Amino acid sequence: MSRLLELEAVTAAYGPVQALFGVGLGVDEAEVVALMGRNGMGKTTTVRTICRMMPATGGRIVFAGVDLLRLPSHRAAQLGIGLVPEGRRTFAPLTVAENLAVAARPGAWDLGRVTALFPRLGERLGQTARTLSGGEQQMLAIARALMTNPRLLILDEATEGLAPSVRHEIWAAIRALKQQGLSILLIDKSLKEISAVADRAVILERGETVWSGAMADVTTQIADRHLGV
Ligand code: ATP
């Protein structure tokens, strides 16, 4: 399997406050990697740094063989990383169909394929995003990212704050995406659901990678020590 994304000793700061002290992680083609750690350990900051929404102060980020930190950020955005950020961002005044259309880039993902993944969106194409339920908005946020035809999908807390039945639907979609061979970097609090889908895990503590390995090797002892579960 070939390596799609690789971070080596990445550091980053919010102004004078350093938040990442050495993050290393790798995602292979068609692999699902869970980025784990307690609150405030740097998961979202890592994702923002990968997506060039904030600058790295050191280290290396290589995506599809390209050194991301040497590219201007608008070029980096075109390389094929689809981010579903924390807090389900959609364009509230636009309809579902419009939200999807503005995200679309040529590739295998189109309206038919995203509505097959999320039939509920297909039933609500003319409805404005602001009138969708929280779960439907999250589906739309994922669908928008897919419409960009990413080589890597990053999901930051995609099931946060949703009712159990909707969570269930979203996890089913994530498993389907994995089966279709999409590479995914996943942040979520549910160890049970993550365990069912992730191939490997990377654990952060205070902005630093402290453990990485096969998901199956995340023992209760490791979870106890680093995740507080
Ligand atoms: P959570 O699960 O709570 O979202 P996280 O692991 O994603 O946590 P980050 O949000 O990446 O953690 O935060 C890492 C560190 O950076 C924390 O100490 C946090 O307080 C700090 N931080 C995050 N956002 C900002 C910001 N906009 N300005 C300053 N510091 C920030």
PDB file of C-alpha atoms and ligand atoms in Angstrom:
ATOM      1  CA  MET A   1       0.000   0.000   0.000  1.00  0.00           C
ATOM      2  CA  SER A   2       1.319   3.419  -0.768  1.00  0.00           C
ATOM      3  CA  ARG A   3       1.480   6.291   1.621  1.00  0.00           C
ATOM      4  CA  LEU A   4      -1.001   9.073   0.934  1.00  0.00           C
ATOM      5  CA  LEU A   5      -0.364  11.418   3.856  1.00  0.00           C
ATOM      6  CA  GLU A   6       2.635  11.635   6.123  1.00  0.00           C
ATOM      7  CA  LEU A   7       3.304  14.052   8.962  1.00  0.00           C
ATOM      8  CA  GLU A   8       6.730  14.160  10.560  1.00  0.00           C
ATOM      9  CA  ALA A   9       7.478  16.115  13.738  1.00  0.00           C
ATOM     10  CA  VAL A  10       4.902  18.782  12.910  1.00  0.00           C
ATOM     11  CA  THR A  11       4.794  21.803  15.216  1.00  0.00           C
ATOM     12  CA  ALA A  12       2.266  24.655  15.153  1.00  0.00           C
ATOM     13  CA  ALA A  13       1.251  27.610  17.307  1.00  0.00           C
ATOM     14  CA  TYR A  14      -1.663  29.956  17.872  1.00  0.00           C
ATOM     15  CA  GLY A  15       0.295  33.198  17.960  1.00  0.00           C
ATOM     16  CA  PRO A  16       2.711  32.889  20.867  1.00  0.00           C
ATOM     17  CA  VAL A  17       1.038  29.758  22.228  1.00  0.00           C
ATOM     18  CA  GLN A  18       2.518  26.546  20.903  1.00  0.00           C
ATOM     19  CA  ALA A  19      -0.144  23.866  20.397  1.00  0.00           C
ATOM     20  CA  LEU A  20       1.635  21.102  18.443  1.00  0.00           C
ATOM     21  CA  PHE A  21       4.999  19.870  19.702  1.00  0.00           C
ATOM     22  CA  GLY A  22       5.756  17.042  17.313  1.00  0.00           C
ATOM     23  CA  VAL A  23       2.924  15.267  15.550  1.00  0.00           C
ATOM     24  CA  GLY A  24       3.755  12.264  13.403  1.00  0.00           C
ATOM     25  CA  LEU A  25       1.174  10.226  11.555  1.00  0.00           C
ATOM     26  CA  GLY A  26       0.660   8.388   8.297  1.00  0.00           C
ATOM     27  CA  VAL A  27      -2.356   7.414   6.221  1.00  0.00           C
ATOM     28  CA  ASP A  28      -2.004   4.852   3.408  1.00  0.00           C
ATOM     29  CA  GLU A  29      -4.225   4.637   0.334  1.00  0.00           C
ATOM     30  CA  ALA A  30      -7.580   3.049   1.243  1.00  0.00           C
ATOM     31  CA  GLU A  31      -6.787   3.121   4.940  1.00  0.00           C
ATOM     32  CA  VAL A  32      -8.819   4.506   7.836  1.00  0.00           C
ATOM     33  CA  VAL A  33      -6.718   6.077  10.579  1.00  0.00           C
ATOM     34  CA  ALA A  34      -8.146   7.317  13.869  1.00  0.00           C
ATOM     35  CA  LEU A  35      -6.581  10.407  15.411  1.00  0.00           C
ATOM     36  CA  MET A  36      -7.234  10.069  19.113  1.00  0.00           C
ATOM     37  CA  GLY A  37      -6.552  11.832  22.400  1.00  0.00           C
ATOM     38  CA  ARG A  38      -8.360  13.591  25.220  1.00  0.00           C
ATOM     39  CA  ASN A  39      -9.892  17.071  24.829  1.00  0.00           C
ATOM     40  CA  GLY A  40      -7.440  19.805  23.973  1.00  0.00           C
ATOM     41  CA  MET A  41      -4.592  17.460  23.009  1.00  0.00           C
ATOM     42  CA  GLY A  42      -4.288  18.916  19.504  1.00  0.00           C
ATOM     43  CA  LYS A  43      -6.461  16.819  17.186  1.00  0.00           C
ATOM     44  CA  THR A  44      -8.332  19.723  15.588  1.00  0.00           C
ATOM     45  CA  THR A  45      -5.138  21.778  15.416  1.00  0.00           C
ATOM     46  CA  THR A  46      -3.435  18.901  13.575  1.00  0.00           C
ATOM     47  CA  VAL A  47      -6.272  18.783  11.051  1.00  0.00           C
ATOM     48  CA  ARG A  48      -6.186  22.561  10.572  1.00  0.00           C
ATOM     49  CA  THR A  49      -2.455  22.375   9.975  1.00  0.00           C
ATOM     50  CA  ILE A  50      -2.842  19.594   7.388  1.00  0.00           C
ATOM     51  CA  CYS A  51      -5.486  21.673   5.584  1.00  0.00           C
ATOM     52  CA  ARG A  52      -3.231  24.744   5.760  1.00  0.00           C
ATOM     53  CA  MET A  53      -5.830  26.694   7.706  1.00  0.00           C
ATOM     54  CA  MET A  54      -2.992  27.496  10.081  1.00  0.00           C
ATOM     55  CA  PRO A  55       0.732  27.484   9.398  1.00  0.00           C
ATOM     56  CA  ALA A  56       3.041  24.784  10.649  1.00  0.00           C
ATOM     57  CA  THR A  57       6.090  26.194  12.414  1.00  0.00           C
ATOM     58  CA  GLY A  58       8.173  23.097  11.730  1.00  0.00           C
ATOM     59  CA  GLY A  59       8.209  19.522  10.509  1.00  0.00           C
ATOM     60  CA  ARG A  60       7.045  18.014   7.260  1.00  0.00           C
ATOM     61  CA  ILE A  61       3.663  17.256   5.706  1.00  0.00           C
ATOM     62  CA  VAL A  62       3.715  15.194   2.523  1.00  0.00           C
ATOM     63  CA  PHE A  63       0.466  14.492   0.663  1.00  0.00           C
ATOM     64  CA  ALA A  64       0.411  12.326  -2.469  1.00  0.00           C
ATOM     65  CA  GLY A  65       4.156  12.816  -2.786  1.00  0.00           C
ATOM     66  CA  VAL A  66       3.926  16.622  -2.582  1.00  0.00           C
ATOM     67  CA  ASP A  67       5.585  18.602   0.211  1.00  0.00           C
ATOM     68  CA  LEU A  68       2.528  20.574   1.374  1.00  0.00           C
ATOM     69  CA  LEU A  69       4.373  23.131   3.462  1.00  0.00           C
ATOM     70  CA  ARG A  70       6.269  24.331   0.408  1.00  0.00           C
ATOM     71  CA  LEU A  71       3.088  24.997  -1.565  1.00  0.00           C
ATOM     72  CA  PRO A  72       1.029  28.174  -1.272  1.00  0.00           C
ATOM     73  CA  SER A  73      -2.094  27.263   0.732  1.00  0.00           C
ATOM     74  CA  HIS A  74      -4.526  27.789  -2.170  1.00  0.00           C
ATOM     75  CA  ARG A  75      -2.591  25.189  -4.189  1.00  0.00           C
ATOM     76  CA  ALA A  76      -2.581  22.803  -1.255  1.00  0.00           C
ATOM     77  CA  ALA A  77      -6.375  23.080  -1.119  1.00  0.00           C
ATOM     78  CA  GLN A  78      -6.624  21.726  -4.673  1.00  0.00           C
ATOM     79  CA  LEU A  79      -4.658  18.557  -4.048  1.00  0.00           C
ATOM     80  CA  GLY A  80      -7.607  16.536  -2.838  1.00  0.00           C
ATOM     81  CA  ILE A  81      -8.091  16.762   0.907  1.00  0.00           C
ATOM     82  CA  GLY A  82     -11.767  16.934   1.841  1.00  0.00           C
ATOM     83  CA  LEU A  83     -12.315  18.294   5.331  1.00  0.00           C
ATOM     84  CA  VAL A  84     -15.532  17.932   7.290  1.00  0.00           C
ATOM     85  CA  PRO A  85     -14.761  20.389  10.082  1.00  0.00           C
ATOM     86  CA  GLU A  86     -16.061  20.324  13.631  1.00  0.00           C
ATOM     87  CA  GLY A  87     -19.530  21.868  13.834  1.00  0.00           C
ATOM     88  CA  ARG A  88     -21.006  20.885  10.423  1.00  0.00           C
ATOM     89  CA  ARG A  89     -20.427  23.838   8.132  1.00  0.00           C
ATOM     90  CA  THR A  90     -22.925  24.264   5.330  1.00  0.00           C
ATOM     91  CA  PHE A  91     -24.262  27.326   3.533  1.00  0.00           C
ATOM     92  CA  ALA A  92     -27.432  27.907   5.548  1.00  0.00           C
ATOM     93  CA  PRO A  93     -29.397  30.014   3.033  1.00  0.00           C
ATOM     94  CA  LEU A  94     -28.676  27.676   0.118  1.00  0.00           C
ATOM     95  CA  THR A  95     -30.651  24.549  -0.703  1.00  0.00           C
ATOM     96  CA  VAL A  96     -29.201  21.076  -0.371  1.00  0.00           C
ATOM     97  CA  ALA A  97     -28.790  20.871  -4.159  1.00  0.00           C
ATOM     98  CA  GLU A  98     -27.045  24.262  -4.260  1.00  0.00           C
ATOM     99  CA  ASN A  99     -24.737  23.321  -1.380  1.00  0.00           C
ATOM    100  CA  LEU A 100     -23.701  20.221  -3.297  1.00  0.00           C
ATOM    101  CA  ALA A 101     -23.391  21.990  -6.650  1.00  0.00           C
ATOM    102  CA  VAL A 102     -21.020  24.679  -5.362  1.00  0.00           C
ATOM    103  CA  ALA A 103     -18.724  22.029  -3.882  1.00  0.00           C
ATOM    104  CA  ALA A 104     -18.637  19.830  -6.998  1.00  0.00           C
ATOM    105  CA  ARG A 105     -15.402  19.069  -8.819  1.00  0.00           C
ATOM    106  CA  PRO A 106     -15.041  16.529 -11.609  1.00  0.00           C
ATOM    107  CA  GLY A 107     -14.598  12.932 -10.524  1.00  0.00           C
ATOM    108  CA  ALA A 108     -16.432   9.805  -9.499  1.00  0.00           C
ATOM    109  CA  TRP A 109     -18.579  11.531  -6.857  1.00  0.00           C
ATOM    110  CA  ASP A 110     -21.666  13.290  -8.163  1.00  0.00           C
ATOM    111  CA  LEU A 111     -25.186  14.066  -7.009  1.00  0.00           C
ATOM    112  CA  GLY A 112     -26.410  10.537  -7.738  1.00  0.00           C
ATOM    113  CA  ARG A 113     -23.664   8.897  -5.747  1.00  0.00           C
ATOM    114  CA  VAL A 114     -23.919  11.154  -2.666  1.00  0.00           C
ATOM    115  CA  THR A 115     -27.699  10.790  -2.537  1.00  0.00           C
ATOM    116  CA  ALA A 116     -27.300   7.013  -2.799  1.00  0.00           C
ATOM    117  CA  LEU A 117     -25.036   7.224   0.264  1.00  0.00           C
ATOM    118  CA  PHE A 118     -27.427   9.600   2.072  1.00  0.00           C
ATOM    119  CA  PRO A 119     -30.947   9.010   0.699  1.00  0.00           C
ATOM    120  CA  ARG A 120     -32.316  11.612   3.135  1.00  0.00           C
ATOM    121  CA  LEU A 121     -30.440  14.305   1.238  1.00  0.00           C
ATOM    122  CA  GLY A 122     -31.947  13.110  -2.013  1.00  0.00           C
ATOM    123  CA  GLU A 123     -35.402  13.621  -0.522  1.00  0.00           C
ATOM    124  CA  ARG A 124     -34.539  17.189   0.528  1.00  0.00           C
ATOM    125  CA  LEU A 125     -32.701  18.657  -2.443  1.00  0.00           C
ATOM    126  CA  GLY A 126     -34.895  21.775  -2.578  1.00  0.00           C
ATOM    127  CA  GLN A 127     -34.838  22.436   1.173  1.00  0.00           C
ATOM    128  CA  THR A 128     -32.536  25.162   2.562  1.00  0.00           C
ATOM    129  CA  ALA A 129     -29.662  23.884   4.684  1.00  0.00           C
ATOM    130  CA  ARG A 130     -30.743  25.910   7.715  1.00  0.00           C
ATOM    131  CA  THR A 131     -34.010  23.977   7.944  1.00  0.00           C
ATOM    132  CA  LEU A 132     -32.288  20.568   8.063  1.00  0.00           C
ATOM    133  CA  SER A 133     -31.949  18.623  11.315  1.00  0.00           C
ATOM    134  CA  GLY A 134     -28.497  18.458  12.897  1.00  0.00           C
ATOM    135  CA  GLY A 135     -27.948  14.978  11.522  1.00  0.00           C
ATOM    136  CA  GLU A 136     -29.034  15.974   8.023  1.00  0.00           C
ATOM    137  CA  GLN A 137     -26.701  18.982   8.160  1.00  0.00           C
ATOM    138  CA  GLN A 138     -23.854  16.667   9.090  1.00  0.00           C
ATOM    139  CA  MET A 139     -24.738  14.382   6.183  1.00  0.00           C
ATOM    140  CA  LEU A 140     -24.719  17.429   3.919  1.00  0.00           C
ATOM    141  CA  ALA A 141     -21.311  18.503   5.257  1.00  0.00           C
ATOM    142  CA  ILE A 142     -19.909  15.040   4.470  1.00  0.00           C
ATOM    143  CA  ALA A 143     -21.626  14.985   1.073  1.00  0.00           C
ATOM    144  CA  ARG A 144     -20.149  18.401   0.238  1.00  0.00           C
ATOM    145  CA  ALA A 145     -16.672  17.145   1.041  1.00  0.00           C
ATOM    146  CA  LEU A 146     -17.256  14.065  -1.144  1.00  0.00           C
ATOM    147  CA  MET A 147     -18.447  16.229  -4.058  1.00  0.00           C
ATOM    148  CA  THR A 148     -14.931  17.722  -4.176  1.00  0.00           C
ATOM    149  CA  ASN A 149     -13.742  14.190  -5.031  1.00  0.00           C
ATOM    150  CA  PRO A 150     -11.092  14.037  -2.319  1.00  0.00           C
ATOM    151  CA  ARG A 151      -8.319  11.464  -2.170  1.00  0.00           C
ATOM    152  CA  LEU A 152      -8.408  11.836   1.593  1.00  0.00           C
ATOM    153  CA  LEU A 153     -11.482  12.581   3.699  1.00  0.00           C
ATOM    154  CA  ILE A 154     -10.941  14.099   7.137  1.00  0.00           C
ATOM    155  CA  LEU A 155     -13.829  13.838   9.580  1.00  0.00           C
ATOM    156  CA  ASP A 156     -13.516  15.955  12.746  1.00  0.00           C
ATOM    157  CA  GLU A 157     -16.133  14.801  15.257  1.00  0.00           C
ATOM    158  CA  ALA A 158     -18.721  13.982  12.622  1.00  0.00           C
ATOM    159  CA  THR A 159     -21.115  12.371  15.095  1.00  0.00           C
ATOM    160  CA  GLU A 160     -20.756  14.886  17.943  1.00  0.00           C
ATOM    161  CA  GLY A 161     -24.052  15.915  19.518  1.00  0.00           C
ATOM    162  CA  LEU A 162     -26.271  13.785  17.294  1.00  0.00           C
ATOM    163  CA  ALA A 163     -29.080  11.459  18.296  1.00  0.00           C
ATOM    164  CA  PRO A 164     -28.110   7.754  18.427  1.00  0.00           C
ATOM    165  CA  SER A 165     -30.163   6.781  15.365  1.00  0.00           C
ATOM    166  CA  VAL A 166     -28.523   9.457  13.210  1.00  0.00           C
ATOM    167  CA  ARG A 167     -25.090   8.544  14.547  1.00  0.00           C
ATOM    168  CA  HIS A 168     -25.793   5.029  13.465  1.00  0.00           C
ATOM    169  CA  GLU A 169     -26.558   6.215   9.917  1.00  0.00           C
ATOM    170  CA  ILE A 170     -23.382   8.270   9.753  1.00  0.00           C
ATOM    171  CA  TRP A 171     -21.209   5.403  10.983  1.00  0.00           C
ATOM    172  CA  ALA A 172     -22.819   3.149   8.380  1.00  0.00           C
ATOM    173  CA  ALA A 173     -21.908   5.720   5.713  1.00  0.00           C
ATOM    174  CA  ILE A 174     -18.309   5.895   6.993  1.00  0.00           C
ATOM    175  CA  ARG A 175     -18.050   2.101   6.802  1.00  0.00           C
ATOM    176  CA  ALA A 176     -19.453   2.196   3.261  1.00  0.00           C
ATOM    177  CA  LEU A 177     -16.870   4.820   2.269  1.00  0.00           C
ATOM    178  CA  LYS A 178     -14.126   2.608   3.638  1.00  0.00           C
ATOM    179  CA  GLN A 179     -15.450  -0.334   1.642  1.00  0.00           C
ATOM    180  CA  GLN A 180     -15.355   1.835  -1.459  1.00  0.00           C
ATOM    181  CA  GLY A 181     -11.638   2.337  -0.831  1.00  0.00           C
ATOM    182  CA  LEU A 182     -11.587   5.943   0.356  1.00  0.00           C
ATOM    183  CA  SER A 183      -8.730   6.997   2.668  1.00  0.00           C
ATOM    184  CA  ILE A 184     -10.051   8.545   5.859  1.00  0.00           C
ATOM    185  CA  LEU A 185      -8.543  10.362   8.834  1.00  0.00           C
ATOM    186  CA  LEU A 186     -11.079  10.164  11.619  1.00  0.00           C
ATOM    187  CA  ILE A 187     -11.512  12.038  14.892  1.00  0.00           C
ATOM    188  CA  ASP A 188     -14.300  10.865  17.171  1.00  0.00           C
ATOM    189  CA  LYS A 189     -15.015  10.208  20.814  1.00  0.00           C
ATOM    190  CA  SER A 190     -16.679   6.813  20.404  1.00  0.00           C
ATOM    191  CA  LEU A 191     -13.968   4.220  20.858  1.00  0.00           C
ATOM    192  CA  LYS A 192     -16.450   1.462  20.074  1.00  0.00           C
ATOM    193  CA  GLU A 193     -17.414   2.852  16.665  1.00  0.00           C
ATOM    194  CA  ILE A 194     -13.840   3.825  15.830  1.00  0.00           C
ATOM    195  CA  SER A 195     -12.625   0.323  16.664  1.00  0.00           C
ATOM    196  CA  ALA A 196     -15.091  -1.126  14.183  1.00  0.00           C
ATOM    197  CA  VAL A 197     -13.824   0.925  11.252  1.00  0.00           C
ATOM    198  CA  ALA A 198     -10.241   2.135  11.808  1.00  0.00           C
ATOM    199  CA  ASP A 199      -7.216   0.156  10.639  1.00  0.00           C
ATOM    200  CA  ARG A 200      -4.717   2.134  12.670  1.00  0.00           C
ATOM    201  CA  ALA A 201      -4.712   4.688  15.473  1.00  0.00           C
ATOM    202  CA  VAL A 202      -2.511   7.609  16.409  1.00  0.00           C
ATOM    203  CA  ILE A 203      -2.772   9.028  19.909  1.00  0.00           C
ATOM    204  CA  LEU A 204      -1.877  12.619  20.778  1.00  0.00           C
ATOM    205  CA  GLU A 205      -1.009  13.956  24.186  1.00  0.00           C
ATOM    206  CA  ARG A 206      -0.286  17.665  24.683  1.00  0.00           C
ATOM    207  CA  GLY A 207       0.287  18.226  21.013  1.00  0.00           C
ATOM    208  CA  GLU A 208       2.589  15.270  20.510  1.00  0.00           C
ATOM    209  CA  THR A 209       2.194  11.777  19.084  1.00  0.00           C
ATOM    210  CA  VAL A 210       2.654   9.390  21.999  1.00  0.00           C
ATOM    211  CA  TRP A 211       1.399   6.142  20.465  1.00  0.00           C
ATOM    212  CA  SER A 212       0.640   4.755  17.058  1.00  0.00           C
ATOM    213  CA  GLY A 213      -0.163   1.273  15.872  1.00  0.00           C
ATOM    214  CA  ALA A 214      -2.885  -1.078  14.736  1.00  0.00           C
ATOM    215  CA  MET A 215      -6.368  -0.215  16.017  1.00  0.00           C
ATOM    216  CA  ALA A 216      -6.610  -3.788  17.295  1.00  0.00           C
ATOM    217  CA  ASP A 217      -3.603  -3.074  19.533  1.00  0.00           C
ATOM    218  CA  VAL A 218      -5.331  -0.214  21.367  1.00  0.00           C
ATOM    219  CA  THR A 219      -5.748  -2.188  24.566  1.00  0.00           C
ATOM    220  CA  THR A 220      -7.823  -1.167  27.570  1.00  0.00           C
ATOM    221  CA  GLN A 221      -4.562  -0.239  29.235  1.00  0.00           C
ATOM    222  CA  ILE A 222      -3.608   2.149  26.426  1.00  0.00           C
ATOM    223  CA  ALA A 223      -7.111   3.612  26.287  1.00  0.00           C
ATOM    224  CA  ASP A 224      -7.048   4.080  30.079  1.00  0.00           C
ATOM    225  CA  ARG A 225      -3.716   5.802  30.053  1.00  0.00           C
ATOM    226  CA  HIS A 226      -4.106   8.091  27.020  1.00  0.00           C
ATOM    227  CA  LEU A 227      -7.804   8.481  26.386  1.00  0.00           C
ATOM    228  CA  GLY A 228      -9.228   8.409  29.893  1.00  0.00           C
ATOM    229  CA  VAL A 229     -11.926   5.889  29.060  1.00  0.00           C
TER     230      VAL A 229
HETATM  231  P1  ATP B   1     -11.179  18.769  21.416  1.00  0.00           P
HETATM  232  O1  ATP B   1     -11.441  17.322  21.421  1.00  0.00           O
HETATM  233  O2  ATP B   1     -11.582  19.452  22.687  1.00  0.00           O
HETATM  234  O3  ATP B   1     -11.660  19.481  20.175  1.00  0.00           O
HETATM  235  P2  ATP B   1      -8.472  18.782  20.360  1.00  0.00           P
HETATM  236  O4  ATP B   1      -7.650  17.586  20.671  1.00  0.00           O
HETATM  237  O5  ATP B   1      -9.056  18.896  19.023  1.00  0.00           O
HETATM  238  O6  ATP B   1      -9.574  18.921  21.466  1.00  0.00           O
HETATM  239  P3  ATP B   1      -7.303  21.350  19.856  1.00  0.00           P
HETATM  240  O7  ATP B   1      -8.604  22.031  19.630  1.00  0.00           O
HETATM  241  O8  ATP B   1      -6.455  21.069  18.700  1.00  0.00           O
HETATM  242  O9  ATP B   1      -7.538  20.020  20.662  1.00  0.00           O
HETATM  243  O10 ATP B   1      -6.484  22.206  20.904  1.00  0.00           O
HETATM  244  C1  ATP B   1      -5.098  22.011  21.186  1.00  0.00           C
HETATM  245  C2  ATP B   1      -4.580  23.160  22.044  1.00  0.00           C
HETATM  246  O11 ATP B   1      -4.596  24.379  21.307  1.00  0.00           O
HETATM  247  C3  ATP B   1      -5.396  23.390  23.295  1.00  0.00           C
HETATM  248  O12 ATP B   1      -4.506  23.710  24.336  1.00  0.00           O
HETATM  249  C4  ATP B   1      -6.246  24.578  22.925  1.00  0.00           C
HETATM  250  O13 ATP B   1      -6.561  25.357  24.068  1.00  0.00           O
HETATM  251  C5  ATP B   1      -5.357  25.345  21.976  1.00  0.00           C
HETATM  252  N1  ATP B   1      -6.166  26.115  21.009  1.00  0.00           N
HETATM  253  C6  ATP B   1      -7.110  25.619  20.169  1.00  0.00           C
HETATM  254  N2  ATP B   1      -7.641  26.583  19.397  1.00  0.00           N
HETATM  255  C7  ATP B   1      -7.023  27.737  19.756  1.00  0.00           C
HETATM  256  C8  ATP B   1      -7.115  29.110  19.349  1.00  0.00           C
HETATM  257  N3  ATP B   1      -7.973  29.473  18.367  1.00  0.00           N
HETATM  258  N4  ATP B   1      -6.321  30.007  19.963  1.00  0.00           N
HETATM  259  C9  ATP B   1      -5.463  29.630  20.938  1.00  0.00           C
HETATM  260  N5  ATP B   1      -5.302  28.371  21.363  1.00  0.00           N
HETATM  261  C10 ATP B   1      -6.076  27.435  20.800  1.00  0.00           C
END
